[in-house]
């Protein structure tokens, strides 16, 4: 099989690399040592930054309790303006495990009662699938 030699010359010494050329449509492989390291595509980092964080959820909830209380409604009314060239998208619904159907229905009912969401009573141009977390 034929090889081609490529050279890299971007603010660094010139590097020549050999690549194997095939007739078939194989998944391309960029070898780590032969290509990625020499082309400086991957940089190794040996240091770790430590971030101070709360040791427990209760400390976090206590420190920022105002963030985790209530519904979090913003005052006033807001309008979402779409770009002129926006095209409506209808995504396929995701399956919900049978064991989660009742808890899901209860949560959706609670959110409707709280005014967070509204039940769709007619077809709509924009449809996004539900993601259960």
GROMACS .gro file of N, CA and C in nm:
model
  399
    1UNK      N    1   0.084  -0.118   0.000
    1UNK     CA    2   0.000   0.000   0.000
    1UNK      C    3   0.088   0.124   0.000
    2UNK      N    4   0.045   0.225  -0.071
    2UNK     CA    5   0.129   0.345  -0.082
    2UNK      C    6   0.125   0.430   0.045
    3UNK      N    7   0.233   0.501   0.065
    3UNK     CA    8   0.245   0.596   0.175
    3UNK      C    9   0.261   0.735   0.117
    4UNK      N   10   0.215   0.835   0.191
    4UNK     CA   11   0.246   0.972   0.154
    4UNK      C   12   0.317   1.036   0.272
    5UNK      N   13   0.401   1.132   0.244
    5UNK     CA   14   0.472   1.204   0.349
    5UNK      C   15   0.418   1.345   0.355
    6UNK      N   16   0.377   1.384   0.475
    6UNK     CA   17   0.327   1.520   0.497
    6UNK      C   18   0.424   1.592   0.588
    7UNK      N   19   0.431   1.722   0.573
    7UNK     CA   20   0.517   1.797   0.662
    7UNK      C   21   0.435   1.904   0.734
    8UNK      N   22   0.472   1.927   0.857
    8UNK     CA   23   0.407   2.027   0.940
    8UNK      C   24   0.507   2.137   0.968
    9UNK      N   25   0.467   2.259   0.943
    9UNK     CA   26   0.557   2.372   0.964
    9UNK      C   27   0.477   2.491   1.014
   10UNK      N   28   0.426   2.484   1.136
   10UNK     CA   29   0.350   2.594   1.195
   10UNK      C   30   0.420   2.640   1.322
   11UNK      N   31   0.504   2.739   1.310
   11UNK     CA   32   0.577   2.795   1.424
   11UNK      C   33   0.655   2.689   1.501
   12UNK      N   34   0.701   2.590   1.434
   12UNK     CA   35   0.780   2.486   1.499
   12UNK      C   36   0.871   2.423   1.394
   13UNK      N   37   0.962   2.338   1.438
   13UNK     CA   38   1.049   2.273   1.340
   13UNK      C   39   0.966   2.190   1.241
   14UNK      N   40   1.017   2.176   1.120
   14UNK     CA   41   0.948   2.097   1.017
   14UNK      C   42   0.949   1.951   1.059
   15UNK      N   43   0.832   1.888   1.051
   15UNK     CA   44   0.819   1.747   1.087
   15UNK      C   45   0.763   1.672   0.967
   16UNK      N   46   0.826   1.562   0.931
   16UNK     CA   47   0.777   1.479   0.821
   16UNK      C   48   0.710   1.356   0.880
   17UNK      N   49   0.587   1.329   0.836
   17UNK     CA   50   0.512   1.212   0.884
   17UNK      C   51   0.465   1.130   0.765
   18UNK      N   52   0.472   0.998   0.781
   18UNK     CA   53   0.424   0.907   0.677
   18UNK      C   54   0.282   0.861   0.710
   19UNK      N   55   0.195   0.863   0.610
   19UNK     CA   56   0.057   0.817   0.625
   19UNK      C   57   0.030   0.709   0.521
   20UNK      N   58  -0.040   0.606   0.563
   20UNK     CA   59  -0.077   0.496   0.475
   20UNK      C   60  -0.204   0.534   0.400
   21UNK      N   61  -0.205   0.514   0.268
   21UNK     CA   62  -0.321   0.547   0.184
   21UNK      C   63  -0.384   0.416   0.138
   22UNK      N   64  -0.516   0.403   0.156
   22UNK     CA   65  -0.587   0.282   0.115
   22UNK      C   66  -0.694   0.315   0.012
   23UNK      N   67  -0.734   0.216  -0.064
   23UNK     CA   68  -0.840   0.235  -0.163
   23UNK      C   69  -0.978   0.229  -0.097
   24UNK      N   70  -0.990   0.151   0.007
   24UNK     CA   71  -1.119   0.132   0.074
   24UNK      C   72  -1.149   0.245   0.170
   25UNK      N   73  -1.274   0.257   0.208
   25UNK     CA   74  -1.317   0.362   0.302
   25UNK      C   75  -1.309   0.310   0.445
   26UNK      N   76  -1.190   0.301   0.499
   26UNK     CA   77  -1.172   0.257   0.636
   26UNK      C   78  -1.187   0.376   0.730
   27UNK      N   79  -1.214   0.344   0.856
   27UNK     CA   80  -1.217   0.448   0.959
   27UNK      C   81  -1.074   0.502   0.973
   28UNK      N   82  -1.054   0.633   0.958
   28UNK     CA   83  -0.918   0.685   0.969
   28UNK      C   84  -0.865   0.673   1.112
   29UNK      N   85  -0.739   0.640   1.123
   29UNK     CA   86  -0.675   0.627   1.254
   29UNK      C   87  -0.557   0.722   1.257
   30UNK      N   88  -0.552   0.806   1.357
   30UNK     CA   89  -0.441   0.897   1.375
   30UNK      C   90  -0.361   0.844   1.493
   31UNK      N   91  -0.250   0.777   1.466
   31UNK     CA   92  -0.172   0.716   1.571
   31UNK      C   93  -0.122   0.818   1.672
   32UNK      N   94  -0.128   0.783   1.798
   32UNK     CA   95  -0.093   0.877   1.904
   32UNK      C   96   0.053   0.919   1.897
   33UNK      N   97   0.142   0.823   1.894
   33UNK     CA   98   0.283   0.861   1.895
   33UNK      C   99   0.330   0.907   1.759
   34UNK      N  100   0.281   0.846   1.653
   34UNK     CA  101   0.329   0.879   1.520
   34UNK      C  102   0.275   1.012   1.471
   35UNK      N  103   0.155   1.046   1.510
   35UNK     CA  104   0.093   1.166   1.453
   35UNK      C  105   0.055   1.270   1.557
   36UNK      N  106  -0.030   1.232   1.650
   36UNK     CA  107  -0.085   1.330   1.743
   36UNK      C  108   0.022   1.400   1.826
   37UNK      N  109   0.118   1.324   1.878
   37UNK     CA  110   0.224   1.387   1.956
   37UNK      C  111   0.313   1.474   1.869
   38UNK      N  112   0.353   1.423   1.755
   38UNK     CA  113   0.444   1.498   1.669
   38UNK      C  114   0.378   1.622   1.610
   39UNK      N  115   0.248   1.614   1.584
   39UNK     CA  116   0.176   1.730   1.531
   39UNK      C  117   0.131   1.825   1.641
   40UNK      N  118   0.161   1.789   1.764
   40UNK     CA  119   0.126   1.871   1.880
   40UNK      C  120  -0.026   1.890   1.890
   41UNK      N  121  -0.099   1.780   1.860
   41UNK     CA  122  -0.245   1.784   1.871
   41UNK      C  123  -0.291   1.758   2.014
   42UNK      N  124  -0.209   1.686   2.089
   42UNK     CA  125  -0.243   1.653   2.227
   42UNK      C  126  -0.135   1.709   2.317
   43UNK      N  127  -0.176   1.780   2.418
   43UNK     CA  128  -0.079   1.833   2.514
   43UNK      C  129  -0.100   1.764   2.647
   44UNK      N  130   0.007   1.715   2.702
   44UNK     CA  131   0.000   1.647   2.830
   44UNK      C  132   0.013   1.750   2.941
   45UNK      N  133  -0.069   1.734   3.041
   45UNK     CA  134  -0.071   1.827   3.154
   45UNK      C  135  -0.047   1.748   3.281
   46UNK      N  136   0.057   1.782   3.353
   46UNK     CA  137   0.092   1.708   3.473
   46UNK      C  138   0.048   1.776   3.602
   47UNK      N  139  -0.016   1.892   3.591
   47UNK     CA  140  -0.057   1.960   3.714
   47UNK      C  141  -0.209   1.954   3.728
   48UNK      N  142  -0.255   1.957   3.851
   48UNK     CA  143  -0.398   1.950   3.881
   48UNK      C  144  -0.434   2.071   3.965
   49UNK      N  145  -0.540   2.140   3.926
   49UNK     CA  146  -0.589   2.252   4.005
   49UNK      C  147  -0.693   2.201   4.104
   50UNK      N  148  -0.677   2.237   4.228
   50UNK     CA  149  -0.771   2.193   4.330
   50UNK      C  150  -0.874   2.303   4.352
   51UNK      N  151  -0.998   2.263   4.356
   51UNK     CA  152  -1.107   2.356   4.379
   51UNK      C  153  -1.167   2.323   4.514
   52UNK      N  154  -1.180   2.425   4.598
   52UNK     CA  155  -1.244   2.403   4.727
   52UNK      C  156  -1.394   2.390   4.706
   53UNK      N  157  -1.450   2.287   4.760
   53UNK     CA  158  -1.594   2.267   4.747
   53UNK      C  159  -1.651   2.219   4.879
   54UNK      N  160  -1.780   2.227   4.888
   54UNK     CA  161  -1.847   2.182   5.010
   54UNK      C  162  -1.831   2.032   5.023
   55UNK      N  163  -1.806   1.988   5.144
   55UNK     CA  164  -1.784   1.846   5.167
   55UNK      C  165  -1.914   1.767   5.165
   56UNK      N  166  -2.026   1.835   5.185
   56UNK     CA  167  -2.153   1.763   5.184
   56UNK      C  168  -2.261   1.849   5.120
   57UNK      N  169  -2.365   1.782   5.077
   57UNK     CA  170  -2.477   1.853   5.017
   57UNK      C  171  -2.544   1.943   5.119
   58UNK      N  172  -2.551   1.899   5.243
   58UNK     CA  173  -2.618   1.981   5.346
   58UNK      C  174  -2.544   2.113   5.367
   59UNK      N  175  -2.410   2.112   5.362
   59UNK     CA  176  -2.335   2.238   5.374
   59UNK      C  177  -2.363   2.330   5.256
   60UNK      N  178  -2.370   2.272   5.137
   60UNK     CA  179  -2.399   2.349   5.017
   60UNK      C  180  -2.539   2.410   5.025
   61UNK      N  181  -2.637   2.330   5.063
   61UNK     CA  182  -2.774   2.379   5.075
   61UNK      C  183  -2.785   2.487   5.182
   62UNK      N  184  -2.712   2.471   5.290
   62UNK     CA  185  -2.715   2.569   5.399
   62UNK      C  186  -2.651   2.701   5.354
   63UNK      N  187  -2.541   2.693   5.283
   63UNK     CA  188  -2.469   2.813   5.242
   63UNK      C  189  -2.547   2.892   5.136
   64UNK      N  190  -2.614   2.821   5.044
   64UNK     CA  191  -2.685   2.886   4.934
   64UNK      C  192  -2.835   2.854   4.939
   65UNK      N  193  -2.894   2.857   5.057
   65UNK     CA  194  -3.033   2.815   5.071
   65UNK      C  195  -3.130   2.897   4.988
   66UNK      N  196  -3.103   3.025   4.966
   66UNK     CA  197  -3.196   3.109   4.888
   66UNK      C  198  -3.204   3.062   4.743
   67UNK      N  199  -3.101   2.998   4.693
   67UNK     CA  200  -3.101   2.950   4.555
   67UNK      C  201  -3.189   2.826   4.541
   68UNK      N  202  -3.197   2.746   4.646
   68UNK     CA  203  -3.266   2.618   4.639
   68UNK      C  204  -3.407   2.621   4.696
   69UNK      N  205  -3.460   2.737   4.727
   69UNK     CA  206  -3.595   2.747   4.783
   69UNK      C  207  -3.691   2.804   4.682
   70UNK      N  208  -3.812   2.752   4.681
   70UNK     CA  209  -3.917   2.806   4.597
   70UNK      C  210  -3.900   2.769   4.451
   71UNK      N  211  -3.985   2.830   4.369
   71UNK     CA  212  -3.990   2.799   4.228
   71UNK      C  213  -3.884   2.873   4.147
   72UNK      N  214  -3.847   2.990   4.191
   72UNK     CA  215  -3.746   3.067   4.118
   72UNK      C  216  -3.802   3.145   4.002
   73UNK      N  217  -3.924   3.193   4.016
   73UNK     CA  218  -3.985   3.274   3.909
   73UNK      C  219  -3.918   3.410   3.901
   74UNK      N  220  -3.903   3.460   3.781
   74UNK     CA  221  -3.853   3.595   3.760
   74UNK      C  222  -3.972   3.690   3.754
   75UNK      N  223  -3.957   3.811   3.803
   75UNK     CA  224  -4.069   3.905   3.800
   75UNK      C  225  -4.099   3.951   3.658
   76UNK      N  226  -4.225   3.980   3.630
   76UNK     CA  227  -4.264   4.033   3.500
   76UNK      C  228  -4.285   3.923   3.397
   77UNK      N  229  -4.313   3.967   3.274
   77UNK     CA  230  -4.333   3.874   3.163
   77UNK      C  231  -4.217   3.888   3.066
   78UNK      N  232  -4.181   3.779   3.004
   78UNK     CA  233  -4.069   3.778   2.911
   78UNK      C  234  -4.114   3.720   2.778
   79UNK      N  235  -4.052   3.767   2.673
   79UNK     CA  236  -4.085   3.721   2.539
   79UNK      C  237  -3.960   3.663   2.475
   80UNK      N  238  -3.973   3.548   2.415
   80UNK     CA  239  -3.862   3.485   2.345
   80UNK      C  240  -3.875   3.520   2.197
   81UNK      N  241  -3.776   3.587   2.143
   81UNK     CA  242  -3.778   3.626   2.003
   81UNK      C  243  -3.688   3.532   1.924
   82UNK      N  244  -3.744   3.470   1.822
   82UNK     CA  245  -3.668   3.377   1.739
   82UNK      C  246  -3.605   3.450   1.622
   83UNK      N  247  -3.499   3.394   1.570
   83UNK     CA  248  -3.438   3.448   1.449
   83UNK      C  249  -3.537   3.435   1.333
   84UNK      N  250  -3.528   3.525   1.238
   84UNK     CA  251  -3.620   3.523   1.125
   84UNK      C  252  -3.612   3.394   1.045
   85UNK      N  253  -3.494   3.336   1.035
   85UNK     CA  254  -3.477   3.215   0.954
   85UNK      C  255  -3.491   3.087   1.036
   86UNK      N  256  -3.548   3.094   1.157
   86UNK     CA  257  -3.567   2.976   1.240
   86UNK      C  258  -3.669   2.883   1.175
   87UNK      N  259  -3.636   2.755   1.174
   87UNK     CA  260  -3.725   2.654   1.117
   87UNK      C  261  -3.777   2.567   1.231
   88UNK      N  262  -3.909   2.551   1.244
   88UNK     CA  263  -3.963   2.466   1.351
   88UNK      C  264  -3.909   2.324   1.342
   89UNK      N  265  -3.885   2.264   1.458
   89UNK     CA  266  -3.832   2.129   1.465
   89UNK      C  267  -3.925   2.044   1.550
   90UNK      N  268  -3.959   1.927   1.502
   90UNK     CA  269  -4.036   1.830   1.580
   90UNK      C  270  -3.945   1.711   1.603
   91UNK      N  271  -3.905   1.689   1.728
   91UNK     CA  272  -3.817   1.578   1.763
   91UNK      C  273  -3.901   1.458   1.806
   92UNK      N  274  -3.847   1.340   1.785
   92UNK     CA  275  -3.916   1.217   1.822
   92UNK      C  276  -3.916   1.204   1.975
   93UNK      N  277  -4.027   1.155   2.028
   93UNK     CA  278  -4.036   1.138   2.173
   93UNK      C  279  -3.947   1.024   2.218
   94UNK      N  280  -3.905   1.031   2.343
   94UNK     CA  281  -3.823   0.924   2.400
   94UNK      C  282  -3.913   0.830   2.480
   95UNK      N  283  -3.875   0.706   2.487
   95UNK     CA  284  -3.952   0.609   2.565
   95UNK      C  285  -3.926   0.633   2.713
   96UNK      N  286  -4.029   0.607   2.794
   96UNK     CA  287  -4.018   0.621   2.939
   96UNK      C  288  -4.037   0.484   3.000
   97UNK      N  289  -3.949   0.447   3.090
   97UNK     CA  290  -3.960   0.317   3.156
   97UNK      C  291  -4.094   0.307   3.229
   98UNK      N  292  -4.155   0.190   3.223
   98UNK     CA  293  -4.287   0.169   3.284
   98UNK      C  294  -4.286   0.207   3.432
   99UNK      N  295  -4.177   0.177   3.501
   99UNK     CA  296  -4.169   0.206   3.645
   99UNK      C  297  -4.167   0.356   3.673
  100UNK      N  298  -4.137   0.438   3.573
  100UNK     CA  299  -4.130   0.583   3.593
  100UNK      C  300  -4.255   0.656   3.546
  101UNK      N  301  -4.351   0.584   3.486
  101UNK     CA  302  -4.469   0.650   3.431
  101UNK      C  303  -4.551   0.722   3.538
  102UNK      N  304  -4.581   0.656   3.649
  102UNK     CA  305  -4.662   0.719   3.754
  102UNK      C  306  -4.590   0.837   3.819
  103UNK      N  307  -4.462   0.822   3.859
  103UNK     CA  308  -4.392   0.939   3.914
  103UNK      C  309  -4.383   1.055   3.814
  104UNK      N  310  -4.366   1.023   3.686
  104UNK     CA  311  -4.360   1.126   3.583
  104UNK      C  312  -4.493   1.199   3.573
  105UNK      N  313  -4.603   1.124   3.569
  105UNK     CA  314  -4.735   1.186   3.561
  105UNK      C  315  -4.761   1.275   3.682
  106UNK      N  316  -4.724   1.228   3.800
  106UNK     CA  317  -4.743   1.307   3.922
  106UNK      C  318  -4.662   1.437   3.915
  107UNK      N  319  -4.538   1.430   3.867
  107UNK     CA  320  -4.454   1.550   3.858
  107UNK      C  321  -4.507   1.646   3.753
  108UNK      N  322  -4.553   1.595   3.640
  108UNK     CA  323  -4.610   1.683   3.537
  108UNK      C  324  -4.737   1.751   3.589
  109UNK      N  325  -4.821   1.677   3.660
  109UNK     CA  326  -4.942   1.737   3.719
  109UNK      C  327  -4.905   1.846   3.819
  110UNK      N  328  -4.804   1.819   3.902
  110UNK     CA  329  -4.759   1.919   4.000
  110UNK      C  330  -4.709   2.045   3.930
  111UNK      N  331  -4.633   2.029   3.822
  111UNK     CA  332  -4.580   2.143   3.749
  111UNK      C  333  -4.690   2.223   3.679
  112UNK      N  334  -4.793   2.154   3.630
  112UNK     CA  335  -4.907   2.224   3.570
  112UNK      C  336  -4.979   2.307   3.676
  113UNK      N  337  -5.003   2.247   3.793
  113UNK     CA  338  -5.071   2.318   3.903
  113UNK      C  339  -4.990   2.438   3.951
  114UNK      N  340  -4.856   2.426   3.948
  114UNK     CA  341  -4.770   2.536   3.994
  114UNK      C  342  -4.754   2.644   3.888
  115UNK      N  343  -4.805   2.620   3.767
  115UNK     CA  344  -4.794   2.719   3.661
  115UNK      C  345  -4.661   2.719   3.589
  116UNK      N  346  -4.583   2.614   3.607
  116UNK     CA  347  -4.451   2.605   3.543
  116UNK      C  348  -4.467   2.567   3.396
  117UNK      N  349  -4.558   2.475   3.369
  117UNK     CA  350  -4.582   2.428   3.233
  117UNK      C  351  -4.732   2.430   3.205
  118UNK      N  352  -4.767   2.423   3.077
  118UNK     CA  353  -4.907   2.412   3.036
  118UNK      C  354  -4.922   2.287   2.952
  119UNK      N  355  -5.038   2.223   2.965
  119UNK     CA  356  -5.065   2.105   2.885
  119UNK      C  357  -5.097   2.149   2.743
  120UNK      N  358  -5.035   2.085   2.646
  120UNK     CA  359  -5.061   2.116   2.505
  120UNK      C  360  -5.192   2.048   2.465
  121UNK      N  361  -5.286   2.128   2.415
  121UNK     CA  362  -5.416   2.073   2.377
  121UNK      C  363  -5.434   2.064   2.227
  122UNK      N  364  -5.337   2.112   2.152
  122UNK     CA  365  -5.345   2.108   2.006
  122UNK      C  366  -5.204   2.093   1.950
  123UNK      N  367  -5.193   2.052   1.824
  123UNK     CA  368  -5.059   2.035   1.764
  123UNK      C  369  -4.979   2.166   1.764
  124UNK      N  370  -4.849   2.152   1.774
  124UNK     CA  371  -4.760   2.268   1.774
  124UNK      C  372  -4.644   2.245   1.678
  125UNK      N  373  -4.587   2.353   1.627
  125UNK     CA  374  -4.476   2.343   1.532
  125UNK      C  375  -4.345   2.299   1.598
  126UNK      N  376  -4.327   2.335   1.725
  126UNK     CA  377  -4.203   2.306   1.796
  126UNK      C  378  -4.229   2.195   1.898
  127UNK      N  379  -4.155   2.085   1.888
  127UNK     CA  380  -4.172   1.974   1.983
  127UNK      C  381  -4.033   1.925   2.024
  128UNK      N  382  -4.008   1.925   2.155
  128UNK     CA  383  -3.882   1.873   2.208
  128UNK      C  384  -3.913   1.754   2.298
  129UNK      N  385  -3.830   1.651   2.296
  129UNK     CA  386  -3.857   1.534   2.379
  129UNK      C  387  -3.832   1.562   2.526
  130UNK      N  388  -3.903   1.490   2.609
  130UNK     CA  389  -3.888   1.498   2.753
  130UNK      C  390  -3.764   1.421   2.795
  131UNK      N  391  -3.685   1.477   2.884
  131UNK     CA  392  -3.567   1.410   2.937
  131UNK      C  393  -3.586   1.393   3.086
  132UNK      N  394  -3.591   1.270   3.132
  132UNK     CA  395  -3.609   1.242   3.275
  132UNK      C  396  -3.471   1.235   3.339
  133UNK      N  397  -3.453   1.316   3.443
  133UNK     CA  398  -3.324   1.320   3.512
  133UNK      C  399  -3.339   1.261   3.649
   0.00000   0.00000   0.00000
